Amino acid sequence: MQDFKKLRVWHKALALALNTDRLVARITARRYAPLKNQLFRAASSIPANIAEGRRKKTDADFAKFLGIAAGSSSELESHLIFAHKSGIIGERQFVELVGQTIEVRKMLFALIRRLTKD
C-alpha cells in the first residue's frame, strides 16, 4: 500500500486534529477536562485511522478504517456542537472546526466509495 502521507484527506485530518488541539488548550475550566479529552481523542483518531488503514493489504480493509475515521469525525462534530451550545467555545471557532470536520468526512466517504466500487 502507498504512503498515507501522500493522501490529501490525511493532511486535512491532521490539520483538523491540530486545530482541535489548539482549541482544547484554550479551555481552562477544570470541569471541562473530560470534554477536552474527548475532543482531542476524537480529532486525533481521524488521521491515525487513515494512516493505520492505509497500511492494510486490501482496499476493503482500508475502507473499514476510513469508516472508523468517519465515525470519529461525527463524534467530534457532536462534541463541538455541545461545546458551542453550552458556551464553552465561540461561534467563530465552532464554525471553523465544524466546517473542517464536514470537509474531512466528505473526503472520507468519497474515498470509501472509490475503494468499494465494484
mmCIF file of C-alpha atoms in Angstrom:
data_model
loop_
_atom_site.group_PDB
_atom_site.id
_atom_site.type_symbol
_atom_site.label_atom_id
_atom_site.label_comp_id
_atom_site.label_asym_id
_atom_site.label_seq_id
_atom_site.Cartn_x
_atom_site.Cartn_y
_atom_site.Cartn_z
ATOM 1 C CA MET A 1 0.000 0.000 0.000
ATOM 2 C CA GLN A 2 1.024 3.569 -0.550
ATOM 3 C CA ASP A 3 2.305 6.039 1.979
ATOM 4 C CA PHE A 4 -0.545 7.620 3.963
ATOM 5 C CA LYS A 5 1.275 10.970 3.940
ATOM 6 C CA LYS A 6 0.509 11.248 0.218
ATOM 7 C CA LEU A 7 -3.252 11.343 0.880
ATOM 8 C CA ARG A 8 -4.890 14.781 0.863
ATOM 9 C CA VAL A 9 -7.520 13.562 3.313
ATOM 10 C CA TRP A 10 -4.825 12.623 5.823
ATOM 11 C CA HIS A 11 -3.307 16.125 5.629
ATOM 12 C CA LYS A 12 -6.742 17.715 6.084
ATOM 13 C CA ALA A 13 -7.476 15.391 9.012
ATOM 14 C CA LEU A 14 -4.124 16.206 10.608
ATOM 15 C CA ALA A 15 -4.827 19.943 10.285
ATOM 16 C CA LEU A 16 -8.227 19.383 11.904
ATOM 17 C CA ALA A 17 -6.610 17.481 14.784
ATOM 18 C CA LEU A 18 -4.017 20.223 15.303
ATOM 19 C CA ASN A 19 -6.668 22.952 15.243
ATOM 20 C CA THR A 20 -8.758 20.978 17.724
ATOM 21 C CA ASP A 21 -5.716 20.611 19.963
ATOM 22 C CA ARG A 22 -5.214 24.391 19.890
ATOM 23 C CA LEU A 23 -8.866 24.890 20.813
ATOM 24 C CA VAL A 24 -8.663 22.380 23.665
ATOM 25 C CA ALA A 25 -5.597 24.156 25.069
ATOM 26 C CA ARG A 26 -7.677 27.339 25.437
ATOM 27 C CA ILE A 27 -10.379 25.648 27.519
ATOM 28 C CA THR A 28 -9.109 26.121 31.056
ATOM 29 C CA ALA A 29 -12.041 25.276 33.330
ATOM 30 C CA ARG A 30 -11.338 22.034 35.188
ATOM 31 C CA ARG A 31 -14.916 20.859 34.926
ATOM 32 C CA TYR A 32 -14.490 20.514 31.161
ATOM 33 C CA ALA A 33 -11.451 18.223 31.367
ATOM 34 C CA PRO A 34 -13.463 15.158 30.205
ATOM 35 C CA LEU A 35 -14.841 17.103 27.231
ATOM 36 C CA LYS A 36 -11.367 18.334 26.328
ATOM 37 C CA ASN A 37 -10.134 14.751 26.403
ATOM 38 C CA GLN A 38 -12.991 13.551 24.202
ATOM 39 C CA LEU A 39 -12.478 16.376 21.689
ATOM 40 C CA PHE A 40 -8.776 15.612 21.455
ATOM 41 C CA ARG A 41 -9.240 11.832 21.213
ATOM 42 C CA ALA A 42 -11.939 12.057 18.527
ATOM 43 C CA ALA A 43 -9.947 14.551 16.441
ATOM 44 C CA SER A 44 -6.607 12.760 16.720
ATOM 45 C CA SER A 45 -8.125 9.377 15.894
ATOM 46 C CA ILE A 46 -9.197 10.569 12.428
ATOM 47 C CA PRO A 47 -5.713 10.883 10.867
ATOM 48 C CA ALA A 48 -4.489 7.923 12.942
ATOM 49 C CA ASN A 49 -7.140 5.606 11.485
ATOM 50 C CA ILE A 50 -6.419 6.838 7.965
ATOM 51 C CA ALA A 51 -2.725 6.080 8.487
ATOM 52 C CA GLU A 52 -3.367 2.673 10.039
ATOM 53 C CA GLY A 53 -5.826 1.692 7.336
ATOM 54 C CA ARG A 54 -3.506 2.729 4.544
ATOM 55 C CA ARG A 55 -1.059 0.058 5.666
ATOM 56 C CA LYS A 56 -3.636 -2.726 5.295
ATOM 57 C CA LYS A 57 -3.320 -5.198 2.447
ATOM 58 C CA THR A 58 -6.729 -4.794 0.812
ATOM 59 C CA ASP A 59 -8.908 -1.892 -0.255
ATOM 60 C CA ALA A 60 -11.757 -3.382 1.798
ATOM 61 C CA ASP A 61 -9.620 -3.275 4.952
ATOM 62 C CA PHE A 62 -8.535 0.274 4.180
ATOM 63 C CA ALA A 63 -12.183 1.277 3.647
ATOM 64 C CA LYS A 64 -13.055 -0.211 7.045
ATOM 65 C CA PHE A 65 -10.522 2.062 8.768
ATOM 66 C CA LEU A 66 -11.757 5.048 6.770
ATOM 67 C CA GLY A 67 -15.238 4.244 8.092
ATOM 68 C CA ILE A 68 -13.886 4.301 11.629
ATOM 69 C CA ALA A 69 -12.268 7.681 10.891
ATOM 70 C CA ALA A 70 -15.603 8.962 9.555
ATOM 71 C CA GLY A 71 -17.282 7.785 12.759
ATOM 72 C CA SER A 72 -14.728 9.710 14.793
ATOM 73 C CA SER A 73 -15.478 12.802 12.712
ATOM 74 C CA SER A 74 -19.156 12.506 13.660
ATOM 75 C CA GLU A 75 -18.184 12.103 17.304
ATOM 76 C CA LEU A 76 -16.006 15.210 17.049
ATOM 77 C CA GLU A 77 -18.833 17.170 15.444
ATOM 78 C CA SER A 78 -21.200 16.164 18.247
ATOM 79 C CA HIS A 79 -18.713 17.273 20.919
ATOM 80 C CA LEU A 80 -18.199 20.572 19.098
ATOM 81 C CA ILE A 81 -21.953 21.170 18.982
ATOM 82 C CA PHE A 82 -22.169 20.530 22.715
ATOM 83 C CA ALA A 83 -19.215 22.827 23.415
ATOM 84 C CA HIS A 84 -20.792 25.570 21.325
ATOM 85 C CA LYS A 85 -24.320 25.237 22.701
ATOM 86 C CA SER A 86 -23.027 25.249 26.264
ATOM 87 C CA GLY A 87 -20.923 28.384 25.641
ATOM 88 C CA ILE A 88 -17.534 26.728 26.022
ATOM 89 C CA ILE A 89 -16.406 27.739 22.537
ATOM 90 C CA GLY A 90 -17.384 30.732 20.448
ATOM 91 C CA GLU A 91 -19.198 30.930 17.150
ATOM 92 C CA ARG A 92 -16.097 31.532 15.029
ATOM 93 C CA GLN A 93 -14.217 28.561 16.482
ATOM 94 C CA PHE A 94 -17.289 26.373 16.135
ATOM 95 C CA VAL A 95 -17.962 27.281 12.506
ATOM 96 C CA GLU A 96 -14.323 26.831 11.533
ATOM 97 C CA LEU A 97 -13.868 23.430 13.158
ATOM 98 C CA VAL A 98 -17.242 22.016 12.145
ATOM 99 C CA GLY A 99 -16.552 23.143 8.571
ATOM 100 C CA GLN A 100 -13.211 21.331 8.611
ATOM 101 C CA THR A 101 -14.834 18.264 10.162
ATOM 102 C CA ILE A 102 -17.519 18.074 7.487
ATOM 103 C CA GLU A 103 -14.973 18.580 4.718
ATOM 104 C CA VAL A 104 -12.829 15.713 6.017
ATOM 105 C CA ARG A 105 -15.859 13.447 6.419
ATOM 106 C CA LYS A 106 -16.973 14.128 2.841
ATOM 107 C CA MET A 107 -13.479 13.287 1.614
ATOM 108 C CA LEU A 108 -13.505 10.071 3.641
ATOM 109 C CA PHE A 109 -16.843 8.970 2.229
ATOM 110 C CA ALA A 110 -15.701 9.771 -1.325
ATOM 111 C CA LEU A 111 -12.587 7.656 -0.818
ATOM 112 C CA ILE A 112 -14.635 4.824 0.712
ATOM 113 C CA ARG A 113 -16.953 4.881 -2.313
ATOM 114 C CA ARG A 114 -13.988 4.736 -4.671
ATOM 115 C CA LEU A 115 -12.431 1.815 -2.798
ATOM 116 C CA THR A 116 -15.619 -0.220 -2.548
ATOM 117 C CA LYS A 117 -16.860 0.398 -6.085
ATOM 118 C CA ASP A 118 -17.344 -2.937 -7.863
#
